PDB file of C-alpha atoms in Angstrom:
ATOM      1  CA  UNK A   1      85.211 104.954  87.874  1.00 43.00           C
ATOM      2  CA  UNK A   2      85.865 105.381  84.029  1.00 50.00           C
ATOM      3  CA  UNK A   3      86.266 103.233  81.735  1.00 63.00           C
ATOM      4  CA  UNK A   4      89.911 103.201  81.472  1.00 72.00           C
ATOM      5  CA  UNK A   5      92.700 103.208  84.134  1.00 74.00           C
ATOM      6  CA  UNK A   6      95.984 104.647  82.893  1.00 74.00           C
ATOM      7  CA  UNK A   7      98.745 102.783  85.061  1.00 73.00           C
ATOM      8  CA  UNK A   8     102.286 104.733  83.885  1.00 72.00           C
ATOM      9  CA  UNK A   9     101.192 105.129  80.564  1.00 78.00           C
ATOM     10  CA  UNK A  10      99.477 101.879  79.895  1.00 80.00           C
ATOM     11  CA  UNK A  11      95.316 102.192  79.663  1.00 83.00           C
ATOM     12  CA  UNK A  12      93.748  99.069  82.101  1.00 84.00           C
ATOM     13  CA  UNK A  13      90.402  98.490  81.882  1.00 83.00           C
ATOM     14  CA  UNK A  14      88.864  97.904  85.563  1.00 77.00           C
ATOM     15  CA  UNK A  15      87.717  94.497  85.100  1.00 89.00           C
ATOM     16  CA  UNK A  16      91.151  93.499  85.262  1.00 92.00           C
ATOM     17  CA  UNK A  17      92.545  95.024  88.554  1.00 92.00           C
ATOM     18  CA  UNK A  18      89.182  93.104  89.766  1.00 94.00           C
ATOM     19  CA  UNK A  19      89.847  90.166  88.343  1.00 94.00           C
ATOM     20  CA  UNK A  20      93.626  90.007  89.542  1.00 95.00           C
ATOM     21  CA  UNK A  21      92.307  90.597  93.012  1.00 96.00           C
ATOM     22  CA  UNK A  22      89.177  87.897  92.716  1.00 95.00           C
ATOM     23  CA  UNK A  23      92.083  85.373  91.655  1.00 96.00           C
ATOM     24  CA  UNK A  24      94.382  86.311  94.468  1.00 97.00           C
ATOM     25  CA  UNK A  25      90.948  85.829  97.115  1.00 97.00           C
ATOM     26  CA  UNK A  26      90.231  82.413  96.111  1.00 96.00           C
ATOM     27  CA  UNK A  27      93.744  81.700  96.050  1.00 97.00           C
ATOM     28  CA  UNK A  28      93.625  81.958 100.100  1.00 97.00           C
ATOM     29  CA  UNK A  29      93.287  78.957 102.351  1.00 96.00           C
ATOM     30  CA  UNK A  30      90.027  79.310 104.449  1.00 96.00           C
ATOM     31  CA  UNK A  31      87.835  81.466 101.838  1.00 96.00           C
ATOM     32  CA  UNK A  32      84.881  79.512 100.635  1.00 95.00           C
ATOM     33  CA  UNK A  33      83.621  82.112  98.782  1.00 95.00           C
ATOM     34  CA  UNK A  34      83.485  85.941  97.437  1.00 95.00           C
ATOM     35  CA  UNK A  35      80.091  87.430  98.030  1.00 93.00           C
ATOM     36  CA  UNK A  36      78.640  89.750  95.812  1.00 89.00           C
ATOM     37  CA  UNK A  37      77.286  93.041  96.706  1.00 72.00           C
ATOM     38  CA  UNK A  38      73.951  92.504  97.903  1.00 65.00           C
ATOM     39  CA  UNK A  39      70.811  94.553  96.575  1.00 54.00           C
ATOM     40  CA  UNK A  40      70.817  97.112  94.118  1.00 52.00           C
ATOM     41  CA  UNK A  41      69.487  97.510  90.703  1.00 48.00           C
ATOM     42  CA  UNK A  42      71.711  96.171  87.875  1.00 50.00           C
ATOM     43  CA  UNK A  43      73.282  99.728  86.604  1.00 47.00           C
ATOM     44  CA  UNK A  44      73.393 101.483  90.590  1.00 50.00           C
ATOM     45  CA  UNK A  45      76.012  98.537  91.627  1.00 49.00           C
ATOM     46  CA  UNK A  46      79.404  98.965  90.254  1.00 54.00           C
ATOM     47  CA  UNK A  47      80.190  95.706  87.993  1.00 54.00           C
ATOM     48  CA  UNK A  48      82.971  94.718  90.735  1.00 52.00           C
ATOM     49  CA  UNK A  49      80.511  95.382  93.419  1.00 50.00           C
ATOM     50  CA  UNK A  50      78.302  93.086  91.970  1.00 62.00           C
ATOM     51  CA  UNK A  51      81.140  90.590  91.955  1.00 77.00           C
ATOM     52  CA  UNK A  52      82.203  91.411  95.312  1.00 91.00           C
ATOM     53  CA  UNK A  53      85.640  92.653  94.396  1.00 94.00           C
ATOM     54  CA  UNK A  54      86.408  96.405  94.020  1.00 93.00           C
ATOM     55  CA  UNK A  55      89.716  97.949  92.578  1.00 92.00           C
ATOM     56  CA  UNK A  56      90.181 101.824  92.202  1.00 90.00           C
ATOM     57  CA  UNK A  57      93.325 103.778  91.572  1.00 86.00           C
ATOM     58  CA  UNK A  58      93.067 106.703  94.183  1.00 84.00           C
ATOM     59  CA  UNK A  59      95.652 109.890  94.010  1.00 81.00           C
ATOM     60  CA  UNK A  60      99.474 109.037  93.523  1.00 80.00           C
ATOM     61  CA  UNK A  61      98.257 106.035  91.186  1.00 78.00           C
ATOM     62  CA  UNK A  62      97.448 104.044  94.900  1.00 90.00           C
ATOM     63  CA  UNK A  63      95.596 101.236  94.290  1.00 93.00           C
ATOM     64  CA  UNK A  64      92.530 100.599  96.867  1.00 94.00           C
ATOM     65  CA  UNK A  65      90.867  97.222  96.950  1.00 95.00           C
ATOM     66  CA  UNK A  66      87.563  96.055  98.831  1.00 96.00           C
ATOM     67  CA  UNK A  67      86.817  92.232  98.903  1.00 97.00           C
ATOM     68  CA  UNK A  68      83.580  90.483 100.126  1.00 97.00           C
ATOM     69  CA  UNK A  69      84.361  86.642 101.111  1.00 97.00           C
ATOM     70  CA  UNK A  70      82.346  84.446 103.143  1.00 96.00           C
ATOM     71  CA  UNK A  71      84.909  82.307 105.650  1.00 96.00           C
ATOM     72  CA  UNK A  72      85.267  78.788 106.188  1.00 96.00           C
ATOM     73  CA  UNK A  73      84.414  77.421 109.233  1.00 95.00           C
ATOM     74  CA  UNK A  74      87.517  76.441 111.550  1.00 93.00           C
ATOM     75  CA  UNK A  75      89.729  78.719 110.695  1.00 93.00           C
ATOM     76  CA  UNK A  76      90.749  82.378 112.328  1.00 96.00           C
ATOM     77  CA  UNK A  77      88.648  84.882 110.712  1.00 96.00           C
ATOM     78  CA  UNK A  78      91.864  87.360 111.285  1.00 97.00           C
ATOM     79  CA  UNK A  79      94.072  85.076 109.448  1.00 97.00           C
ATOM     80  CA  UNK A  80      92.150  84.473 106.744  1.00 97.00           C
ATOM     81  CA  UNK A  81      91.360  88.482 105.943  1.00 97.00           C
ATOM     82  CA  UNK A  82      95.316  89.161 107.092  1.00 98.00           C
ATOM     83  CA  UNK A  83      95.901  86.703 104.051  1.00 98.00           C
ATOM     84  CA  UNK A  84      93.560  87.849 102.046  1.00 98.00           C
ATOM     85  CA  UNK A  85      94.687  91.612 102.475  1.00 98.00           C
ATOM     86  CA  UNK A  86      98.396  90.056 101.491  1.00 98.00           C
ATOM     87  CA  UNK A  87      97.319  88.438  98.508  1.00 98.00           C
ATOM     88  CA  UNK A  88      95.309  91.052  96.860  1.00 98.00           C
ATOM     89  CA  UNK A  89      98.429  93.417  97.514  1.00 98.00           C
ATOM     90  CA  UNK A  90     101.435  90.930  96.647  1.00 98.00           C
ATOM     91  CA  UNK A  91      99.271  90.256  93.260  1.00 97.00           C
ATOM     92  CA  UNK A  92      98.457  93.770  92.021  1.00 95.00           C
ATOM     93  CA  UNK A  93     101.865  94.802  93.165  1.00 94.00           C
ATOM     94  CA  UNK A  94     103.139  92.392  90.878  1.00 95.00           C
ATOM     95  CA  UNK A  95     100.843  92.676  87.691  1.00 93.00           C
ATOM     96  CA  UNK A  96     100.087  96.212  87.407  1.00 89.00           C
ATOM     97  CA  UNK A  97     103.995  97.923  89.218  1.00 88.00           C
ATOM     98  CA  UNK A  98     101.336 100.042  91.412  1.00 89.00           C
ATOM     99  CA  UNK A  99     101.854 100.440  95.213  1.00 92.00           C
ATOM    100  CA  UNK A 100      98.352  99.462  97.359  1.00 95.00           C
ATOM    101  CA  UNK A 101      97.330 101.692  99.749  1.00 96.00           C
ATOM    102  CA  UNK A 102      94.935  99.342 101.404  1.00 96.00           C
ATOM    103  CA  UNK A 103      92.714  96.614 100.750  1.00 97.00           C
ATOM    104  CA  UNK A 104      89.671  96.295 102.951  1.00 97.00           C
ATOM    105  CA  UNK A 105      88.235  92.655 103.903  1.00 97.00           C
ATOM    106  CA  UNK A 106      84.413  92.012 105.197  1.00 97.00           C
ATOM    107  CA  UNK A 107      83.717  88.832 106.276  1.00 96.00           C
ATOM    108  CA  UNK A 108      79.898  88.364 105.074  1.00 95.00           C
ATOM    109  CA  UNK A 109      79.636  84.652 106.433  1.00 94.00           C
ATOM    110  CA  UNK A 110      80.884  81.592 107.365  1.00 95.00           C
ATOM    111  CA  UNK A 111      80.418  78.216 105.802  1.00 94.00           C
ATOM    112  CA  UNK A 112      80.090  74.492 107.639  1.00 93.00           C
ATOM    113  CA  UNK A 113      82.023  71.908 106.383  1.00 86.00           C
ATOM    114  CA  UNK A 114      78.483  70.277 105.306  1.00 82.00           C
ATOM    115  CA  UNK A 115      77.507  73.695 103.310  1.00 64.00           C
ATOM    116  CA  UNK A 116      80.393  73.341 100.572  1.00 59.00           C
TER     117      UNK A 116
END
């Protein structure tokens, strides 16, 4: 990914498409957490990778998204990613005008009540 992202004219640095999509993530009821990528050398992991939030702009200007969260306990796993995934897309829809072609969810674990 370079350095810049041009959205309709206007240059976005990545870090920000992350961060807009980290924000969204912990915004939804039943994550406990966003997991970063595991392994890796620092430099071979993307930065957003190593945050466990992804954005790239694909062809067309799409937006794709990849989130890593670790679930609380008691709740639907498929609710929580189905809210996730609506999130992350209702929020960069909204910041950045671009439409998101998907935004993937992995559920790396699950926290008890007595872990948090």
């Amino acid at each position: 990914m370079s350095e810049e992202i041009t959205l309709d004219g206007i240059g976005v640095a990545p870090g920000v498409l992350e961060t807009i999509a980290q924000v969204a993530t912990q915004s939804v009821e039943g994550v406990a957490a966003i997991v970063p990528a595991a392994g890796g050398l620092a430099g071979l992991v993307p930065k957003g990778a190593a945050r466990g939030v992804v954005v790239e702009v694909g062809e067309g200007n799409e937006l794709t998204a990849s989130v890593r969260i670790s679930a609380s306990y008691g709740r639907p796993l498929r609710e929580v990613a189905t809210e996730v995934q609506r999130a992350v897309t209702d929020a960069l829809l909204t910041h950045t005008g671009q439409a998101v072609a998907s935004v993937d969810v992995y559920v790396d674990g699950v926290v008890f009540p007595d872990e948090q």
